[in-house]
Coordinates of C-alpha atoms in Angstrom, one line a residue:
M1 CA -31.9 -7.9 3.3
S2 CA -30.5 -9.9 6.1
A3 CA -27.9 -9.4 8.8
Q4 CA -25.9 -11.7 11.1
I5 CA -25.0 -10.4 14.5
V6 CA -22.8 -12.3 17.0
D7 CA -21.5 -11.2 20.4
Q8 CA -17.7 -11.7 20.6
A9 CA -18.2 -13.0 24.1
T10 CA -19.9 -16.1 22.7
L11 CA -17.2 -17.0 20.2
P12 CA -14.8 -19.8 20.9
V13 CA -11.1 -19.0 21.1
G14 CA -8.6 -21.1 19.0
R15 CA -6.5 -21.4 15.9
G16 CA -8.2 -20.8 12.6
P17 CA -7.1 -21.4 9.0
H18 CA -4.9 -18.3 8.6
P19 CA -1.2 -19.1 8.1
A20 CA -0.4 -17.2 11.2
A21 CA -3.3 -18.5 13.3
S22 CA -3.1 -17.8 17.0
P23 CA -4.5 -19.8 19.9
F24 CA -5.9 -16.5 21.1
E25 CA -8.1 -15.6 18.1
K26 CA -11.9 -15.4 17.7
R27 CA -13.0 -16.1 14.1
V28 CA -15.6 -13.3 13.8
G29 CA -15.8 -13.5 10.0
E30 CA -16.6 -17.2 10.1
A31 CA -19.3 -16.7 12.7
V32 CA -21.1 -14.0 10.6
G33 CA -20.6 -15.8 7.3
L34 CA -18.0 -13.7 5.6
T35 CA -16.2 -15.4 2.7
A36 CA -14.3 -12.5 0.9
F37 CA -11.9 -11.8 3.7
G38 CA -10.9 -13.0 7.2
L39 CA -12.0 -11.1 10.3
Y40 CA -10.6 -12.0 13.7
Q41 CA -10.5 -10.6 17.2
I42 CA -7.3 -11.5 18.9
E43 CA -6.9 -11.3 22.7
L44 CA -3.3 -11.7 23.7
P45 CA -2.5 -12.0 27.4
A46 CA 0.5 -10.1 28.8
G47 CA 3.7 -11.0 27.0
A48 CA 2.0 -13.3 24.4
E49 CA 2.5 -12.8 20.7
T50 CA 1.1 -13.9 17.3
V51 CA 3.1 -15.9 14.8
A52 CA 5.6 -14.1 12.7
H53 CA 4.6 -14.2 9.0
D54 CA 4.6 -12.4 5.7
H55 CA 2.3 -12.7 2.6
R56 CA 4.9 -12.9 -0.2
D57 CA 3.3 -16.1 -1.5
D58 CA -0.4 -15.4 -1.2
H59 CA -0.3 -11.6 -1.6
A60 CA -2.8 -11.1 1.1
E61 CA -3.1 -7.8 2.9
D62 CA -3.4 -7.5 6.7
A63 CA -4.8 -4.6 8.7
Y64 CA -5.1 -4.3 12.4
A65 CA -7.2 -2.1 14.7
V66 CA -6.1 -1.9 18.4
L67 CA -9.0 -2.0 20.8
R68 CA -7.5 -2.4 24.3
G69 CA -4.2 -2.8 26.1
S70 CA -0.8 -2.0 24.6
G71 CA 2.1 -3.7 22.9
W72 CA 4.1 -3.7 19.8
V73 CA 3.8 -4.6 16.1
V74 CA 7.2 -6.1 15.1
V75 CA 7.9 -5.4 11.4
D76 CA 11.0 -6.9 9.9
G77 CA 12.5 -7.0 13.4
E78 CA 11.6 -3.4 14.3
E79 CA 9.4 -3.0 17.4
I80 CA 6.8 -0.3 17.0
P81 CA 4.6 0.6 20.0
V82 CA 0.8 0.3 19.5
A83 CA -2.1 1.6 21.6
P84 CA -5.9 1.7 21.5
G85 CA -7.3 3.7 18.6
Q86 CA -4.5 3.0 16.2
F87 CA -4.8 1.2 12.9
I88 CA -1.9 -0.7 11.3
A89 CA -1.2 -1.9 7.8
V90 CA 1.9 -3.9 6.8
T91 CA 3.1 -4.5 3.3
E92 CA 2.9 -8.1 2.0
E93 CA 6.7 -8.7 1.8
S94 CA 7.4 -7.6 5.4
S95 CA 7.5 -10.1 8.2
R96 CA 5.1 -9.1 11.1
H97 CA 3.7 -10.2 14.4
L98 CA 2.1 -8.5 17.4
R99 CA 3.3 -8.8 21.0
A100 CA 1.2 -7.8 24.1
G101 CA 2.5 -5.5 26.8
D102 CA 2.0 -6.0 30.5
D103 CA -1.7 -5.3 30.3
G104 CA -2.4 -7.6 27.3
L105 CA -3.4 -6.5 23.8
V106 CA -6.8 -6.9 22.1
F107 CA -7.1 -6.1 18.4
I108 CA -9.1 -6.8 15.3
A109 CA -7.3 -8.3 12.3
V110 CA -8.7 -8.1 8.7
C111 CA -7.0 -10.4 6.2
A112 CA -7.8 -10.2 2.5

């Protein structure tokens, strides 16, 4: 058995291969050697947002876990407030993006 451990503080920030890649993401999955799904930590500064996207073509599923800060997940134009401790899933046909509030927004994204 083997394990790979990385400290998120050591990961570079920048756009990855995901269609909605953000300049604020840390590619955790890549760093630990995952190949079955994408795992990212996104650290949005106040007022920043991710790229609006859906998964109609690739049928991928997205899930998010809010760690710190506050903001909104915008689903098909509807703004829904999010806060630490919440988990979010969005159906593949719906357009979605996340926007940080005044204190920023840090969340984990899993894409499979």
